[in-house]
XYZ file of C-alpha atoms in Angstrom:
153
model
C 21.596 -23.001 -1.880
C 21.720 -19.312 -3.290
C 25.563 -17.284 -3.333
C 25.430 -14.133 -1.366
C 24.974 -12.082 -4.984
C 21.839 -13.465 -5.348
C 20.721 -13.094 -2.502
C 21.907 -9.337 -2.349
C 19.700 -9.373 -5.427
C 16.813 -10.895 -3.890
C 16.799 -8.240 -1.288
C 16.969 -5.477 -3.849
C 14.036 -6.656 -5.528
C 11.861 -7.245 -2.820
C 12.655 -3.496 -1.399
C 12.283 -2.392 -5.144
C 8.567 -4.847 -5.349
C 7.604 -2.929 -1.814
C 8.085 0.653 -3.449
C 5.722 -0.355 -6.112
C 3.246 -1.801 -3.658
C 3.255 1.322 -2.161
C 2.755 3.171 -5.571
C -0.127 1.105 -6.497
C -1.800 1.838 -2.918
C -1.047 5.432 -3.506
C -2.792 5.008 -6.717
C -5.958 3.450 -5.066
C -6.323 5.959 -2.568
C -5.799 9.023 -5.290
C -8.643 7.134 -7.474
C -10.798 7.195 -3.543
C -10.276 10.516 -3.534
C -8.564 10.119 -0.344
C -5.694 12.687 -0.881
C -3.927 12.264 2.538
C -3.586 8.726 2.340
C -2.365 9.123 -1.486
C 0.243 11.609 -0.424
C 1.658 8.928 2.493
C 1.995 6.665 -0.134
C 3.670 8.280 -2.691
C 5.826 10.222 -0.345
C 6.675 6.641 1.170
C 7.185 5.263 -2.388
C 9.676 7.931 -3.211
C 11.696 7.687 0.312
C 11.608 3.453 -0.207
C 12.999 3.878 -3.553
C 15.430 6.998 -2.832
C 16.772 4.415 -0.536
C 16.685 1.761 -2.407
C 18.558 3.713 -5.443
C 21.622 4.820 -2.787
C 21.874 1.121 -1.819
C 22.102 0.103 -5.229
C 24.753 2.140 -6.445
C 27.006 1.563 -3.479
C 26.242 -2.694 -4.059
C 27.485 -1.410 -7.506
C 30.218 0.056 -6.478
C 31.285 -2.653 -4.055
C 30.947 -5.746 -5.284
C 30.934 -4.616 -9.129
C 28.511 -5.841 -12.277
C 26.654 -8.585 -12.357
C 28.174 -11.262 -14.935
C 26.249 -12.932 -17.388
C 26.225 -16.723 -17.622
C 25.054 -17.494 -20.746
C 26.564 -17.960 -24.036
C 27.246 -14.937 -26.459
C 24.369 -15.171 -28.495
C 21.871 -14.993 -25.524
C 23.946 -12.116 -23.969
C 22.893 -10.074 -27.175
C 19.647 -11.083 -28.351
C 18.326 -11.449 -24.639
C 20.106 -9.609 -22.056
C 21.321 -6.341 -23.524
C 18.248 -5.473 -24.889
C 16.474 -6.380 -22.008
C 18.576 -4.036 -19.748
C 18.770 -1.627 -21.838
C 14.563 -1.131 -21.473
C 15.191 -1.851 -18.407
C 17.392 1.480 -17.885
C 15.611 3.732 -20.026
C 12.377 3.104 -18.288
C 14.376 3.028 -14.283
C 15.524 6.726 -15.249
C 12.242 7.279 -16.569
C 10.576 6.298 -13.769
C 13.140 8.564 -11.413
C 12.278 11.505 -13.490
C 8.868 11.781 -13.411
C 8.805 10.544 -9.466
C 11.156 13.138 -8.993
C 9.143 16.277 -10.641
C 5.437 15.025 -10.203
C 6.557 14.380 -6.300
C 7.736 18.162 -6.677
C 4.191 19.016 -8.528
C 2.530 17.369 -5.589
C 4.546 18.606 -2.438
C 4.412 22.611 -3.743
C 2.380 23.315 -6.575
C -0.447 21.258 -5.308
C 0.170 21.799 -1.168
C 0.593 25.511 -1.650
C -0.667 26.334 -4.666
C -2.510 29.501 -5.448
C -5.871 30.176 -7.307
C -8.217 27.981 -8.762
C -6.461 28.046 -11.809
C -3.160 26.859 -10.906
C -4.563 24.187 -9.045
C -6.618 22.683 -11.642
C -3.306 22.746 -14.152
C -1.252 21.138 -11.617
C -3.744 18.530 -10.963
C -4.245 17.630 -14.587
C -0.548 17.277 -15.595
C -0.152 15.542 -11.797
C -2.346 13.378 -12.919
C -0.685 12.343 -16.695
C 2.424 12.276 -15.238
C 1.074 9.806 -12.399
C 0.245 7.135 -15.156
C 3.295 7.559 -17.404
C 5.075 7.059 -13.887
C 3.111 4.296 -12.983
C 3.559 2.585 -16.522
C 6.792 3.253 -16.931
C 7.401 1.586 -13.173
C 5.354 -1.844 -13.617
C 7.641 -1.962 -16.841
C 10.962 -1.070 -14.748
C 9.891 -3.969 -12.452
C 8.883 -6.681 -15.129
C 12.366 -6.145 -16.620
C 13.956 -6.179 -12.850
C 12.503 -9.386 -12.549
C 13.745 -10.577 -16.206
C 17.203 -9.727 -15.554
C 17.639 -11.402 -12.334
C 16.045 -14.894 -13.866
C 18.433 -14.083 -16.993
C 21.518 -13.713 -14.390
C 20.545 -15.888 -12.030
C 18.015 -19.080 -12.879
C 20.115 -22.360 -14.400
C 18.930 -25.234 -16.024
């Protein structure tokens, strides 16, 4: 039976996974040339991700940080490096997503002149690729952290 902390973590991962699936649907919509669907999915992704971030911070404040139950060697060999990688990727993802949302909502939607539009689309695509890559790494490392915290043999 799962304890309450593990259940909260499962909920956190489920919501984050939902945001990731939404982002992938947005990417596929963009590749298919469905701009409105792309905008819908990416706005949904940012909304779910933003709500998730607020809930996660509240969870950390109310329940406190998780305690690693393995040995000191496992802690320093596995947990800390994966947590550092996860944190860097998560911060990168949030920064790229916020800036790319800004580009999509302002410069692309309300752009003036063809030159500005072409430059904005190019940077939006480039940043989008980086963001999806960092989001993928964030997701993978989040699941590894969960396994390290809660999977006991």
